[in-house]
CSV table of C-alpha atoms in Angstrom, one decimal:
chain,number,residue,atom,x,y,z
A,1081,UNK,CA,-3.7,-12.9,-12.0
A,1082,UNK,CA,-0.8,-14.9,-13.9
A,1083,UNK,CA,1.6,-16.0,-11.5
A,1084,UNK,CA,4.8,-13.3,-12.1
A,1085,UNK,CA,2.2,-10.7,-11.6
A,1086,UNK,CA,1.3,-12.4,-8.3
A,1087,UNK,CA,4.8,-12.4,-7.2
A,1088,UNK,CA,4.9,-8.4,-8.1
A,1089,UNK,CA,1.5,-8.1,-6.2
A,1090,UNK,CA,3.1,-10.1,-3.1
A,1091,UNK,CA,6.3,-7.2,-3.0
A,1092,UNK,CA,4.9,-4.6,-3.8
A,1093,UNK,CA,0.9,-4.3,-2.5
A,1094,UNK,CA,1.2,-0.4,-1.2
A,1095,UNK,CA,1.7,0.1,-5.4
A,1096,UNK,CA,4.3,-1.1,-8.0
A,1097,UNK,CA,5.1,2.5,-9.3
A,1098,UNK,CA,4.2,6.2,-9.3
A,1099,UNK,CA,3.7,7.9,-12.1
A,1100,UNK,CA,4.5,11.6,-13.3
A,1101,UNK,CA,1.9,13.4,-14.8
A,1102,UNK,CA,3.1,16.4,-16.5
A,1103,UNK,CA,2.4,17.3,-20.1
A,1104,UNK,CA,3.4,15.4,-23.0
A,1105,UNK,CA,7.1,15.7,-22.0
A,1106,UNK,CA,7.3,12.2,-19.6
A,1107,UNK,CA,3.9,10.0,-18.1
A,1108,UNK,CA,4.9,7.3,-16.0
A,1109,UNK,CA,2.2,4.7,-14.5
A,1110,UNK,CA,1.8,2.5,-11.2
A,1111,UNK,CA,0.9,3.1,-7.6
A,1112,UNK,CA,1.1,6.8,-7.8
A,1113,UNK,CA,0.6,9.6,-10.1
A,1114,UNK,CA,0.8,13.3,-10.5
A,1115,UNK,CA,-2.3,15.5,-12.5
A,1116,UNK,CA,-1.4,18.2,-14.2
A,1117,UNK,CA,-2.4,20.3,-10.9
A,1118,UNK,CA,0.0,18.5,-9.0
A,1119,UNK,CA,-2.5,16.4,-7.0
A,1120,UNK,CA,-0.8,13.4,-6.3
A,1121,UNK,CA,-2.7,9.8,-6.7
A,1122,UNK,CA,-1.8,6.8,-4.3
A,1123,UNK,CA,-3.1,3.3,-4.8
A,1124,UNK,CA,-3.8,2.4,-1.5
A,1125,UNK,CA,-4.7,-1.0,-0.1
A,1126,UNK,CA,-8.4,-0.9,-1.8
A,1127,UNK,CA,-8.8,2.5,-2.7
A,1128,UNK,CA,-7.2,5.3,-4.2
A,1129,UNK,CA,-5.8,8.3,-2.2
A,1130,UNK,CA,-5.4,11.7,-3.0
A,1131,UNK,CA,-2.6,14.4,-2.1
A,1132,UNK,CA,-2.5,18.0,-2.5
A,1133,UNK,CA,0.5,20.1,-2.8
A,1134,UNK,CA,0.6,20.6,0.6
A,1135,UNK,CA,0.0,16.8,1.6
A,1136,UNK,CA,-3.8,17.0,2.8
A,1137,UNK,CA,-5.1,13.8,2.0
A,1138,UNK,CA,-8.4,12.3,0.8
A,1139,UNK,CA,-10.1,9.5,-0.7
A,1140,UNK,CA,-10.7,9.7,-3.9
A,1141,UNK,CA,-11.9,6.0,-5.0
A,1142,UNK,CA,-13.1,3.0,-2.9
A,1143,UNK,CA,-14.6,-0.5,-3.9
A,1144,UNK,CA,-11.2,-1.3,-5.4
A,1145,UNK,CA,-9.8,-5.2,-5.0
A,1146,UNK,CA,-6.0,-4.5,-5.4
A,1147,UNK,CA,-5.0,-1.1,-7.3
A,1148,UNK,CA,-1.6,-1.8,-8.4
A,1149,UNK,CA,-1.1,0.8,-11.6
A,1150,UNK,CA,-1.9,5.0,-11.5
A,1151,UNK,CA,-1.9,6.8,-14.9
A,1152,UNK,CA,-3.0,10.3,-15.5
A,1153,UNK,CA,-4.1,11.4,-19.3
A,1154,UNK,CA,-4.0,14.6,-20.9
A,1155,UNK,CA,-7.6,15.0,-19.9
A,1156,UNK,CA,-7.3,14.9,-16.5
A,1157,UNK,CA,-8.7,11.2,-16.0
A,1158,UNK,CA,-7.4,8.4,-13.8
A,1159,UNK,CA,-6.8,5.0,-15.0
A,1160,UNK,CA,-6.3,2.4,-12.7
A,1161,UNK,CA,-5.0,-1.1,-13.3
A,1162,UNK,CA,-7.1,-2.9,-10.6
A,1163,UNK,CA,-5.5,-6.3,-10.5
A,1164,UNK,CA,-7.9,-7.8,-8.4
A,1165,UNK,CA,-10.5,-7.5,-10.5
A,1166,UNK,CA,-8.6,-8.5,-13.8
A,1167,UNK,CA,-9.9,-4.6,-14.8
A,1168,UNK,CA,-8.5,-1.1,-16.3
A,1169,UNK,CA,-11.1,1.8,-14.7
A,1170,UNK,CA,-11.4,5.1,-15.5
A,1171,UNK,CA,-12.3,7.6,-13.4
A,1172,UNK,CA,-12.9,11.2,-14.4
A,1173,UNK,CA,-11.7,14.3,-12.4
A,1174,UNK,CA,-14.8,14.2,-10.7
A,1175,UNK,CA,-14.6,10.2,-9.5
A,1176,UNK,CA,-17.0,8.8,-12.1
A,1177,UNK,CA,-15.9,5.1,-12.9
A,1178,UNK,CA,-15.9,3.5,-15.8
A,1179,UNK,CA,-14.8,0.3,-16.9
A,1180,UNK,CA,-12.0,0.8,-19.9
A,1181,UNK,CA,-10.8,-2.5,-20.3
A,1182,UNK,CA,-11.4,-6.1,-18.9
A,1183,UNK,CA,-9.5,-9.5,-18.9
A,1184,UNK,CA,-6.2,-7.5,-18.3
A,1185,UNK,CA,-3.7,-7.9,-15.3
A,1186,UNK,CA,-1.5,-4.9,-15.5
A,1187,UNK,CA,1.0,-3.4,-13.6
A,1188,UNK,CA,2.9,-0.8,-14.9
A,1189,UNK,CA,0.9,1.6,-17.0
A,1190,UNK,CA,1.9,4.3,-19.5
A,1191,UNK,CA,0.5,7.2,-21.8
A,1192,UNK,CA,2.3,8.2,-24.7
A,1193,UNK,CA,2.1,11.7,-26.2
A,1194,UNK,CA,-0.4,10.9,-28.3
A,1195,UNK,CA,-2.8,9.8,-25.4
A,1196,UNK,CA,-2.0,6.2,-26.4
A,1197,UNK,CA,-2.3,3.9,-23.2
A,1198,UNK,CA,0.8,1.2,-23.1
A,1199,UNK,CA,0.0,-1.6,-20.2
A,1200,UNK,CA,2.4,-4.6,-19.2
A,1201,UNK,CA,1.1,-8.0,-19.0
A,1202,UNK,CA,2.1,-11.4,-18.8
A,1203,UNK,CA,5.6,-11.5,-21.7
A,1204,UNK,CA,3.8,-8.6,-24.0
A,1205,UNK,CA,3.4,-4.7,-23.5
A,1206,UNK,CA,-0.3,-4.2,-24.7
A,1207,UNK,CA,-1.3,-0.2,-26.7
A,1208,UNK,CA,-4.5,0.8,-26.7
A,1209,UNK,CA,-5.9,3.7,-28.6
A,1210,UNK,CA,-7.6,6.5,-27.0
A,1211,UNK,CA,-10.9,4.8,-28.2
A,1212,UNK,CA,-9.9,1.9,-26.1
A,1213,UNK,CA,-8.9,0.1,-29.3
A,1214,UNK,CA,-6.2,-2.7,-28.5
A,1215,UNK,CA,-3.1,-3.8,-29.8
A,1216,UNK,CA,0.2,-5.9,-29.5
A,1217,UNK,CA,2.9,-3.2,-29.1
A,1218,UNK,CA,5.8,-5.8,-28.7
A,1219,UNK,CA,5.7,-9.6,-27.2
A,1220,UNK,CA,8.3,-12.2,-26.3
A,1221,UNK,CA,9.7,-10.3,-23.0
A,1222,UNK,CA,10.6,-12.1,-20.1
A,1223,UNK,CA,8.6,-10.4,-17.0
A,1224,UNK,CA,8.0,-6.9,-18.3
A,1225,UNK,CA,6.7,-4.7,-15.0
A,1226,UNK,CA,7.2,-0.7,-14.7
A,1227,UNK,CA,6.9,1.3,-17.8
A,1228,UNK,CA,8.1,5.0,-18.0
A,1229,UNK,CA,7.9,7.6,-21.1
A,1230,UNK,CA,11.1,9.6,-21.9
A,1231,UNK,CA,8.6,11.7,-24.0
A,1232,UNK,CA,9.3,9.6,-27.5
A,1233,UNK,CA,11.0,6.2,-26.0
A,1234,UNK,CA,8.9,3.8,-23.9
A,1235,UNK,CA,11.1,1.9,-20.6
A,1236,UNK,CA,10.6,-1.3,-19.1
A,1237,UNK,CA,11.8,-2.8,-16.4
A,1238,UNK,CA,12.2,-6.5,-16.9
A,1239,UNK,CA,12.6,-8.5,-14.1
A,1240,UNK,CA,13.8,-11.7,-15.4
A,1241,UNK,CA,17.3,-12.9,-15.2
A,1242,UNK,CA,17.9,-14.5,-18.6
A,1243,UNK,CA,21.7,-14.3,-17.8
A,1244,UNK,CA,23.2,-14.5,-13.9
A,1245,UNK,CA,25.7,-12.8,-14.9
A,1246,UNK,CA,24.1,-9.3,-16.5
A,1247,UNK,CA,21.3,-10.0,-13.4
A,1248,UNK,CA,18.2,-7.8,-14.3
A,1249,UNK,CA,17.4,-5.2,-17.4
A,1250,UNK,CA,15.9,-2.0,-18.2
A,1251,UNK,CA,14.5,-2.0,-22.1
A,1252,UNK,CA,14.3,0.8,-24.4
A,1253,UNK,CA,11.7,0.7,-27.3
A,1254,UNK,CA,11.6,3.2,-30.0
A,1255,UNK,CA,8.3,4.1,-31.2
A,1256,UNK,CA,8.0,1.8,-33.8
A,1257,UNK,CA,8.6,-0.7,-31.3
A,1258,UNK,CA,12.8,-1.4,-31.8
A,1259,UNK,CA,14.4,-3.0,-28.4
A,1260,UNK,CA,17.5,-2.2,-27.5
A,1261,UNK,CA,19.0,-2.5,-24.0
A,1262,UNK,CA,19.3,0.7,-21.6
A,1263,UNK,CA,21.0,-0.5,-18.8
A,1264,UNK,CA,21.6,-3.8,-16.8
A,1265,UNK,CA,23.1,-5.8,-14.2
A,1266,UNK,CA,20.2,-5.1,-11.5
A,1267,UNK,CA,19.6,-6.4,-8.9
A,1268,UNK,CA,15.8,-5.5,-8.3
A,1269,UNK,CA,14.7,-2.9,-11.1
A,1270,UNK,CA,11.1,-2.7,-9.4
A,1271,UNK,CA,10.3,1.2,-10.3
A,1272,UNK,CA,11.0,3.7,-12.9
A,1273,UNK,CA,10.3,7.2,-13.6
A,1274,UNK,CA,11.7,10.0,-16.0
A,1275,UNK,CA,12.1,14.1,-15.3
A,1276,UNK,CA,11.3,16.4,-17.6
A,1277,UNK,CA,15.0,16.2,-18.8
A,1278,UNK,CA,15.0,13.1,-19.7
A,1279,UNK,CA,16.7,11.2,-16.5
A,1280,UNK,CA,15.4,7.7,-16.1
A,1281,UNK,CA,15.4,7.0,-12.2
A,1282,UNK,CA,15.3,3.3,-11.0
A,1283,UNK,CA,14.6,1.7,-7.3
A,1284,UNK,CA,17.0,-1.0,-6.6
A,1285,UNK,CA,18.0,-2.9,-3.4
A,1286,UNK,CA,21.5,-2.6,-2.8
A,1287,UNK,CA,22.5,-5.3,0.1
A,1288,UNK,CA,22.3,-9.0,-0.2
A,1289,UNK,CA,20.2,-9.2,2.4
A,1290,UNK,CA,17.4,-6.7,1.2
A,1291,UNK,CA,18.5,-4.1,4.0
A,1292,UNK,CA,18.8,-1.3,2.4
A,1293,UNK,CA,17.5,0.4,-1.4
A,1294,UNK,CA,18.7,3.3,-2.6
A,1295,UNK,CA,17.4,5.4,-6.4
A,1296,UNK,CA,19.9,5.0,-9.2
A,1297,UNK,CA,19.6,7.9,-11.8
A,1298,UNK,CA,20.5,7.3,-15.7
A,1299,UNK,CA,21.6,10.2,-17.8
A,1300,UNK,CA,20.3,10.4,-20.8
A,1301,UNK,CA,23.4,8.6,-22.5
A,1302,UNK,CA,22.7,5.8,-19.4
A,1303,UNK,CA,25.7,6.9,-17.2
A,1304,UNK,CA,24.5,5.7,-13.8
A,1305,UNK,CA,24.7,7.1,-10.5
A,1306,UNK,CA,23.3,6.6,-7.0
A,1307,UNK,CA,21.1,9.6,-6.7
A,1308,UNK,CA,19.9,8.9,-3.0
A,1309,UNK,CA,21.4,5.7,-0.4
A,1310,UNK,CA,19.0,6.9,2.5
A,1311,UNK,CA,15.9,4.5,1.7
A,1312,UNK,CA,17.4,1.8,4.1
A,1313,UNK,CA,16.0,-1.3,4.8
A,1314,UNK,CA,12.2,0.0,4.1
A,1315,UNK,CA,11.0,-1.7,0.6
A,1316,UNK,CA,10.4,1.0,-2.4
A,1317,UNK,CA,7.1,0.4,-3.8
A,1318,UNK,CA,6.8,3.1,-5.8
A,1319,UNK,CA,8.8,5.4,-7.9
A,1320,UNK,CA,7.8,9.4,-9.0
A,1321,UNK,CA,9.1,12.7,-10.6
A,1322,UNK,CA,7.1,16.1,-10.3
A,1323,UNK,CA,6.8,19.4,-12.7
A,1324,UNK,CA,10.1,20.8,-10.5
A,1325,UNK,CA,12.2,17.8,-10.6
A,1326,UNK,CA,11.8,16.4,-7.3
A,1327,UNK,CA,11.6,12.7,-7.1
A,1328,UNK,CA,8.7,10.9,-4.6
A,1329,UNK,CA,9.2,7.5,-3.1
A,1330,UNK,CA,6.8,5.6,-1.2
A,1331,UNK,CA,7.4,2.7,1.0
A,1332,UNK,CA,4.5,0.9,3.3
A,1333,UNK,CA,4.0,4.0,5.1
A,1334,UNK,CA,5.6,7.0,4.3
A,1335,UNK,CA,6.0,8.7,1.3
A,1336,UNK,CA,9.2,10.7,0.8
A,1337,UNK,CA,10.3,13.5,-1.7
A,1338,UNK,CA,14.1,14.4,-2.8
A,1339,UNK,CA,14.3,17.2,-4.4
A,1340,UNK,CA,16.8,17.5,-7.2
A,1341,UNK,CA,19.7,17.0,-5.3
A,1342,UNK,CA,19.0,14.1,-3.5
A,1343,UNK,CA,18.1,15.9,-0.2
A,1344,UNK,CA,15.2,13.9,1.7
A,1345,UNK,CA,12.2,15.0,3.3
A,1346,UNK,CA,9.1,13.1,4.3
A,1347,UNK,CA,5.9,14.3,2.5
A,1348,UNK,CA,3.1,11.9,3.9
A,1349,UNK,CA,3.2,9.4,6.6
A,1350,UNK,CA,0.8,7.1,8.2
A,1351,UNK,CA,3.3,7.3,11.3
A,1352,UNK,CA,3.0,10.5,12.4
A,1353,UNK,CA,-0.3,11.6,14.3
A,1354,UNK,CA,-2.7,13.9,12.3
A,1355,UNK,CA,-2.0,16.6,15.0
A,1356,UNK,CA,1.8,16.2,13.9
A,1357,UNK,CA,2.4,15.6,17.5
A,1358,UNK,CA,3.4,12.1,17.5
A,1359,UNK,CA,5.6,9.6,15.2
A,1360,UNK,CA,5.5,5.8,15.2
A,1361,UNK,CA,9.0,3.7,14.7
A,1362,UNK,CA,10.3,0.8,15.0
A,1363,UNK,CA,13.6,0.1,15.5
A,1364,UNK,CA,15.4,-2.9,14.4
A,1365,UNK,CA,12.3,-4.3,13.5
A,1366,UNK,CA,11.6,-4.8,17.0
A,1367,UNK,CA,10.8,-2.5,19.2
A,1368,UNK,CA,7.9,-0.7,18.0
A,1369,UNK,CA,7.4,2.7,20.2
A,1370,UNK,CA,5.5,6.4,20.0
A,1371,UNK,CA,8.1,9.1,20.2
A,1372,UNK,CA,7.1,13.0,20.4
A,1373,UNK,CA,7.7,14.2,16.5
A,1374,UNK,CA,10.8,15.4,15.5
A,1375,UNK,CA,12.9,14.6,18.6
A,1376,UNK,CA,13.9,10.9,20.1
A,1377,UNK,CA,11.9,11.0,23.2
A,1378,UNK,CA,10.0,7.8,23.3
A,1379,UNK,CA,6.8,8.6,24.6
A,1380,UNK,CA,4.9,4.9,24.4
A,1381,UNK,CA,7.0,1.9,24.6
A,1382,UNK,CA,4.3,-0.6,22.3
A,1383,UNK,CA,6.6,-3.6,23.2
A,1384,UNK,CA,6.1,-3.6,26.9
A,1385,UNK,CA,2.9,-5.3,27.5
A,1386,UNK,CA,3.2,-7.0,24.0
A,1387,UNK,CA,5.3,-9.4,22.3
A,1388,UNK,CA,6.0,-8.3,18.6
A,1389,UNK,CA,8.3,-10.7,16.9
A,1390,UNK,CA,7.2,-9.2,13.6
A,1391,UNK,CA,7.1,-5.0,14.7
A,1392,UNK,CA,7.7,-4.4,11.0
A,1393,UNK,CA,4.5,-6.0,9.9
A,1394,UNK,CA,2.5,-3.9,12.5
A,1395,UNK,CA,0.5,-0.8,12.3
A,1396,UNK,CA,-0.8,2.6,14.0
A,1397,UNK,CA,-3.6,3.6,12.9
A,1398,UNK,CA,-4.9,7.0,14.5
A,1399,UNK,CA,-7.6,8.9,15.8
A,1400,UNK,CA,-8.8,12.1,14.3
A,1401,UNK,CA,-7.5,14.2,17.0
A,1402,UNK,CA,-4.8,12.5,17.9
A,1403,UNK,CA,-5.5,11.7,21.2
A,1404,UNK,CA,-5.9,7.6,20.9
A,1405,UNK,CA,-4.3,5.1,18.7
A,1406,UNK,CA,-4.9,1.6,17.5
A,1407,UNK,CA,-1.8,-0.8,17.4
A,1408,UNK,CA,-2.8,-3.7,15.3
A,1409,UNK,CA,0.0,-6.7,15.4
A,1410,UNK,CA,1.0,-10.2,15.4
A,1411,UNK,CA,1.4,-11.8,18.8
A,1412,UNK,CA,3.2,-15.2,19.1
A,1413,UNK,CA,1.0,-17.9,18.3
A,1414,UNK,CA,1.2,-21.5,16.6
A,1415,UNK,CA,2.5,-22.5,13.7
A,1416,UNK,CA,1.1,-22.8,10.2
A,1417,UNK,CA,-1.7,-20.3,11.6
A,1418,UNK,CA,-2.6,-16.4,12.0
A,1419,UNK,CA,-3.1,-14.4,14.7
A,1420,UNK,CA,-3.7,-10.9,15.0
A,1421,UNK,CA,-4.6,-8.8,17.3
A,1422,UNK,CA,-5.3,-4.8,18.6
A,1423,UNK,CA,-3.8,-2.9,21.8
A,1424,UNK,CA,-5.6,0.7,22.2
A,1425,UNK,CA,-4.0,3.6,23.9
A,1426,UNK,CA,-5.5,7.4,25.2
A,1427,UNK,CA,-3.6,10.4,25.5
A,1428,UNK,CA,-4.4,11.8,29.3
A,1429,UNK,CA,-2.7,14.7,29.9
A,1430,UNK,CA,0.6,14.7,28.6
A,1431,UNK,CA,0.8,10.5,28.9
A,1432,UNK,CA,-0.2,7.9,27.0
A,1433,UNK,CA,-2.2,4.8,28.7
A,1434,UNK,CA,-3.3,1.5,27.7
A,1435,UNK,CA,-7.3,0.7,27.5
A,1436,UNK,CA,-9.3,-2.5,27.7
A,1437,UNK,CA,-9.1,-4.5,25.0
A,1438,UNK,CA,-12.5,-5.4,23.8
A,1439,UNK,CA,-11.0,-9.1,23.9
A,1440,UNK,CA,-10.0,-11.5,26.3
A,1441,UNK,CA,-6.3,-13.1,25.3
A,1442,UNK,CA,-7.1,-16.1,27.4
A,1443,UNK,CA,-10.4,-16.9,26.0
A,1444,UNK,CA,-10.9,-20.3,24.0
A,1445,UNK,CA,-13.2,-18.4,21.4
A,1446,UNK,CA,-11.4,-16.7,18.6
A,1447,UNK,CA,-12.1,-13.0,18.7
A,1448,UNK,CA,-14.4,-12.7,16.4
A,1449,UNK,CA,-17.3,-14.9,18.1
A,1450,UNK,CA,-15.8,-13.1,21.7
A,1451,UNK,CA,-17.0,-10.2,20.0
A,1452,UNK,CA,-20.3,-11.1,18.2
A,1453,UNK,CA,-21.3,-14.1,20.6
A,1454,UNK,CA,-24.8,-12.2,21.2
A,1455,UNK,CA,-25.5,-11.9,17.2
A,1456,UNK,CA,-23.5,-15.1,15.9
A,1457,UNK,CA,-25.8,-18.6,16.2
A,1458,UNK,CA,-24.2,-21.4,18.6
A,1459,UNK,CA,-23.1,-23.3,15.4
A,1460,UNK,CA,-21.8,-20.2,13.7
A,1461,UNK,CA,-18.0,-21.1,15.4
A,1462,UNK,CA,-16.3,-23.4,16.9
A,1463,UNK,CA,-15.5,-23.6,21.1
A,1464,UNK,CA,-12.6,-25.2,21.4
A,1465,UNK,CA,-10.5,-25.9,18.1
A,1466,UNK,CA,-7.7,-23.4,17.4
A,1467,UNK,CA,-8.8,-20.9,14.2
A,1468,UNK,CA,-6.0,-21.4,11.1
A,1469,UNK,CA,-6.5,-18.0,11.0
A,1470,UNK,CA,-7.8,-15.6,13.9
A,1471,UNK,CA,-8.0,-11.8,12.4
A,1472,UNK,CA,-8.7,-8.6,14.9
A,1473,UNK,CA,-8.0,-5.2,13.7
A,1474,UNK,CA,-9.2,-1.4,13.7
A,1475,UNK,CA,-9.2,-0.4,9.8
A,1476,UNK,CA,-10.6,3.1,10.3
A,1477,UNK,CA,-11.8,5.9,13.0
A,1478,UNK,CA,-14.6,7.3,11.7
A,1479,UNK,CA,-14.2,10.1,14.6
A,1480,UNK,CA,-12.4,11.2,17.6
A,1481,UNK,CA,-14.8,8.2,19.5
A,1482,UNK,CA,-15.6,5.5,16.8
A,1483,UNK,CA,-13.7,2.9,16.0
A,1484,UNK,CA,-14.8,0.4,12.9
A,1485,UNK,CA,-13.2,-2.9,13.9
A,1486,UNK,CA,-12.6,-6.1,11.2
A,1487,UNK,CA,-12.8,-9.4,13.0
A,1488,UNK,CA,-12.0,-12.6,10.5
A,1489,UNK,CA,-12.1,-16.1,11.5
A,1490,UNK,CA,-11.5,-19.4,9.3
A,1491,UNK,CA,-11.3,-22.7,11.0
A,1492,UNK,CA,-11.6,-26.3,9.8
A,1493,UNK,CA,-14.6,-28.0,9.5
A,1494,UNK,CA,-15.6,-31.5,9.5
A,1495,UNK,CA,-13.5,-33.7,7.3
A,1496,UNK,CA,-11.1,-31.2,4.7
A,1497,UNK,CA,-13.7,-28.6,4.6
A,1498,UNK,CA,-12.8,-25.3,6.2
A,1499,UNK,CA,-15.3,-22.7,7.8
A,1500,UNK,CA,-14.9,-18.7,8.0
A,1501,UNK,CA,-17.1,-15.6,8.8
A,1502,UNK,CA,-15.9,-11.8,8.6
A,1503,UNK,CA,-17.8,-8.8,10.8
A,1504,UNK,CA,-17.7,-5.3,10.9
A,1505,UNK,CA,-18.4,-3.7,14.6
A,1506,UNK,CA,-18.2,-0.2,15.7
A,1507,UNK,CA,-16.9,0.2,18.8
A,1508,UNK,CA,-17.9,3.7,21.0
A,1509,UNK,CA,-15.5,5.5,23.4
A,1510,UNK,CA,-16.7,7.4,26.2
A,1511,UNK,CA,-14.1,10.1,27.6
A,1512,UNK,CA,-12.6,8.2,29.9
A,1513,UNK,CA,-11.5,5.6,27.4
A,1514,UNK,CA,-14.5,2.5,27.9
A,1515,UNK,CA,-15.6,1.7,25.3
A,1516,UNK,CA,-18.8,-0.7,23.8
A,1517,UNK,CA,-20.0,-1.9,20.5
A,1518,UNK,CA,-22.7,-0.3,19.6
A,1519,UNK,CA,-23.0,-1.9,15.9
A,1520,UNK,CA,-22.5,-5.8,14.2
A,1521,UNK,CA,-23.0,-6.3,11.0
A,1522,UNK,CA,-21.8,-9.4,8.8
A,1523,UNK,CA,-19.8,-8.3,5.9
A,1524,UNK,CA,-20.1,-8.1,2.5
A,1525,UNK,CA,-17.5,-8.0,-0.3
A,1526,UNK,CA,-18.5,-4.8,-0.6
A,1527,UNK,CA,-18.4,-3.5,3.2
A,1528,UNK,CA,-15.0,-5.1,4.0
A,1529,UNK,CA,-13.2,-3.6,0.5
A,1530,UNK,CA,-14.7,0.3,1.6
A,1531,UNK,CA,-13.0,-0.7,5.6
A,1532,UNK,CA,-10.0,-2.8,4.3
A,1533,UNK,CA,-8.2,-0.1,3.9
C-alpha cells in the first residue's frame, strides 16, 4: 500500500465510503453499497457485511485483509477493493469470488453507466472495461480518494492541500476526462455520494479539534449547505444515498440514515444488544457504561472496576441473546507498549454482574501463555520480560455460551530480534456464568482473518 493510501487506511478502517447502487442514474464506491434490491453492503474489518431493508445483518464475505472500497454493477456483482491484499474481487450475487484485478491499491471505487469501473490510486484515476481491460482515465492529481457518479460526470475528492488558503478540493471530470473544480476550501472531504437528482453530498469535520462532522450538500450548480450538524465528534467513515433519497452514514459502530430532510435515525449499531434491550455509550470519551435502550438509565457502569483512559477505542461485543457481553479495552500500561484486555458480564435477573476473567491481572505471563500454558512449550514465551505488545479479546460469540477468544503476544528476543505467537481458544459458559476453554488452536492467517472481525 503507497503511503497516502496508508494514511486513508489509518482514518478510515471501518470503510472509506458507501456507495449507492441504483440504476445507471448515480454509482458511488467505498465501504458501503446499495444493490439494486436495496441490500446494503458494509466493508467490515475483514469481511464484508450485509443489510436488509429492515437492518438484519449477515455475512456475506470473509478471508478479506482490509476491504476498504464497495461497488455494485448493473449485474448485481460486488467488487471490492481489498487493500490488504493489493487486489479488486468480485463476488457474484451468490458470494462466488473472483479475482478482477491485481497490483491495485484502491479506495474509492466507481461504475459508470456504461458498466465501466473507475478506481483511485496513487496521483491517477484508473478505467477499466467491463472485460477487465485497463486504462489511464486522467493522472497528475494530488491524493485523489472517494469517487462518486452524477450519472455523466465523475467526482473526486482530493485530499491534498496544494494551496492553505483554498484548503481541500472536490474535482469534476467530464467524460472525456476535462477537470474543472466543483467545490473547495475543505477541510476533510473524506466521502462523497450523489442522489438521484443530482446532489453531491460530502463528509467534512467542522471544529479544529476534530469534535464534531457534519454532511455538506451541493446543489447541482455547487451552492453548498450543511445538510446535517448531528454527527458530532464520531469520525464519518463512510458516505451513502438510497433509491428514496435518504442519505446513510457510518461511523465505527453505528450506521445512521437521514432521510431527505436531514432528520436522523440510527439504522444499525454494534452498541445496542441484539434483543434491542440494551445500548453501549460512552460519554466524554470516558465513561464507558450499559444503559437500558432508548432511555438514560445506566444500567452497567463499565468504568467501575476498570480504568479506561481510551473508552472510545473500546468495544461491546454481544451475546446472541443478549444476556452476556464482552468489553474488550485498553487498561493503563507502560509506555511504547500494548495492552489489551476483556471484562465479561451476565444478565441475572434484571442486573448485570461481572464474571471471572479467564486471566489473572497480576500474573507475570502475558495472557496469552496464562491461557495456553498447558498446550504452549516452556520456550514458546517468555516469564518475566514485559510483552511490547500483550493482545486479549473476544472477536465473536458463536452462541448464547461460546466465546472465540484472540490472544496475541510479541516480545523481544535475544539481541534486536522480536518473538510473537497468536491463538484462538473457545471458551464455554455454564449457566451460572463459569466458564472453561474447551478448544486451543494456533492460528493461521487464515483462522485469525475469518475471527478478526
Amino acid at each position: 500500500m503507497n503511503s497516502k493510501h496508508r494514511l486513508v487506511g489509518a482514518i478510515a478502517l471501518f470503510g472509506a465510503a458507501f456507495v449507492f447502487a441504483a440504476d445507471v442514474i448515480t454509482t458511488h464506491a467505498g465501504g458501503l453499497t446499495f444493490d439494486a434490491a436495496g441490500n446494503l453492503f458494509v466493508a467490515d474489518g475483514h469481511s464484508v457485511s450485509k443489510f436488509t431493508v429492515d437492518g438484519t445483518k449477515s455475512t456475506f464475505a470473509t478471508g478479506l485483509k482490509e476491504p476498504l472500497g464497495l461497488s455494485v454493477d448493473s449485474k448485481g456483482n460486488l467488487f471490492v477493493s481489498d487493500v490488504g491484499s493489493n487486489s479488486i474481487y468480485k463476488l457474484t450475487p451468490e458470494g462466488k469470488k473472483s479475482t478482477f484485478a491485481s497490483g491495485i491499491s484502491s479506495v474509492g471505487m466507481a461504475f459508470d453507466r456504461s458498466g465501466n469501473l473507475f478506481v483511485s490510486h496513487d496521483d491517477s484515476i484508473f478505467k477499466f472495461t467491463p472485460e477487465g481491460v485497463k486504462s489511464t482515465f486522467v493522472s497528475g492529481l494530488g491524493n485523489p480518494i472517494d469517487l462518486a457518479f452524477d450519472g455523466a460526470n465523475l467526482f473526486v475528492a482530493d485530499m491534498t492541500v496544494t494551496d492553505a488558503r483554498i484548503g481541500r478540493s472536490i474535482l469534476r471530470f467530464s467524460p472525456d476526462g476535462t477537470k474543472s473544480g466543483f467545490a473547495s476550501g475543505l477541510e476533510d472531504p473524506r466521502d462523497v455520494a450523489v442522489d438521484g437528482a443530482g446532489n453531491l453530498f460530502v463528509t467534512e469535520v467542522t471544529a479544529a479539534d476534530a469534535s464534531s462532522h457534519s454532511i455538506l450538500k451541493f446543489s447541482t450548480d455547487g451552492t453548498k449547505s450543511i445538510f446535517a450538524s448531528t454527527l458530532g465528534a464520531a469520525e464519518p467513515s463512510g458516505l451513502a444515498c438510497d433509491r428514496s433519497g435518504n442519505v446513510f452514514v457510518s461511523n465505527k459502530h453505528s450506521i445512521l440514515k437521514f432521510d431527505s430532510s436531514g432528520t436522523p435515525s440510527t439504522f444499525a449499531s454494534d452498541w445496542v444488544s441484539p434483543d434491542k434491550q440494551w445500548e453501549y455509550r460512552c460519554v466524554d470519551g470516558n465513561w464507558p457504561e450499559i444503559l437500558k435502550a432508548g432511555t438514560t438509565q445506566v444500567v452497567l457502569d463499565l468504568s467501575e472496576d476498570q480504568s479506561v483512559p481510551h473508552a472510545t477505542e473500546a468495544e461491546v461485543v454481544w451475546a446472541p441473546d443478549s444476556k452476556r457481553l464482552a468489553f474488550n479495552y485498553s487498561p493503563p500500561h507502560a509506555p511504547h507498549t500494548s495492552y489489551e484486555t476483556i471484562a465479561l458480564y451476565q444478565l441475572r435477573g434484571d442486573k448485570w454482574v461481572a464474571l471471572r476473567s479467564p486471566v489473572a491481572e497480576t500474573s507475570e505471563r502475558t495472557q496469552l501463555a496464562q491461557l495456553a500454558k498447558e498446550h504452549l512449550p516452556k520456550s514458546g514465551y517468555p516469564r518475566s520480560v514485559e510483552p511490547l505488545r500483550d493482545i486479549l479479546k473476544v472477536r465473536i460469540w458463536t452462541d448464547a455460551n461460546t466465546a472465540i477468544l484472540y490472544a496475541y503476544s510479541v516480545w523481544v528476543g535475544s539481541g534486536s530480534r522480536s518473538s510473537e505467537a497468536s491463538f484462538l481458544f473457545t471458551l464455554k459458559f455454564d449457566a451460572e456464568g463459569n466458564s472453561k476453554i474447551v478448544k486451543t488452536q494456533q492460528t493461521s492467517d487464515k483462522e485469525v482473518e475469518k475471527f478478526n472481525e
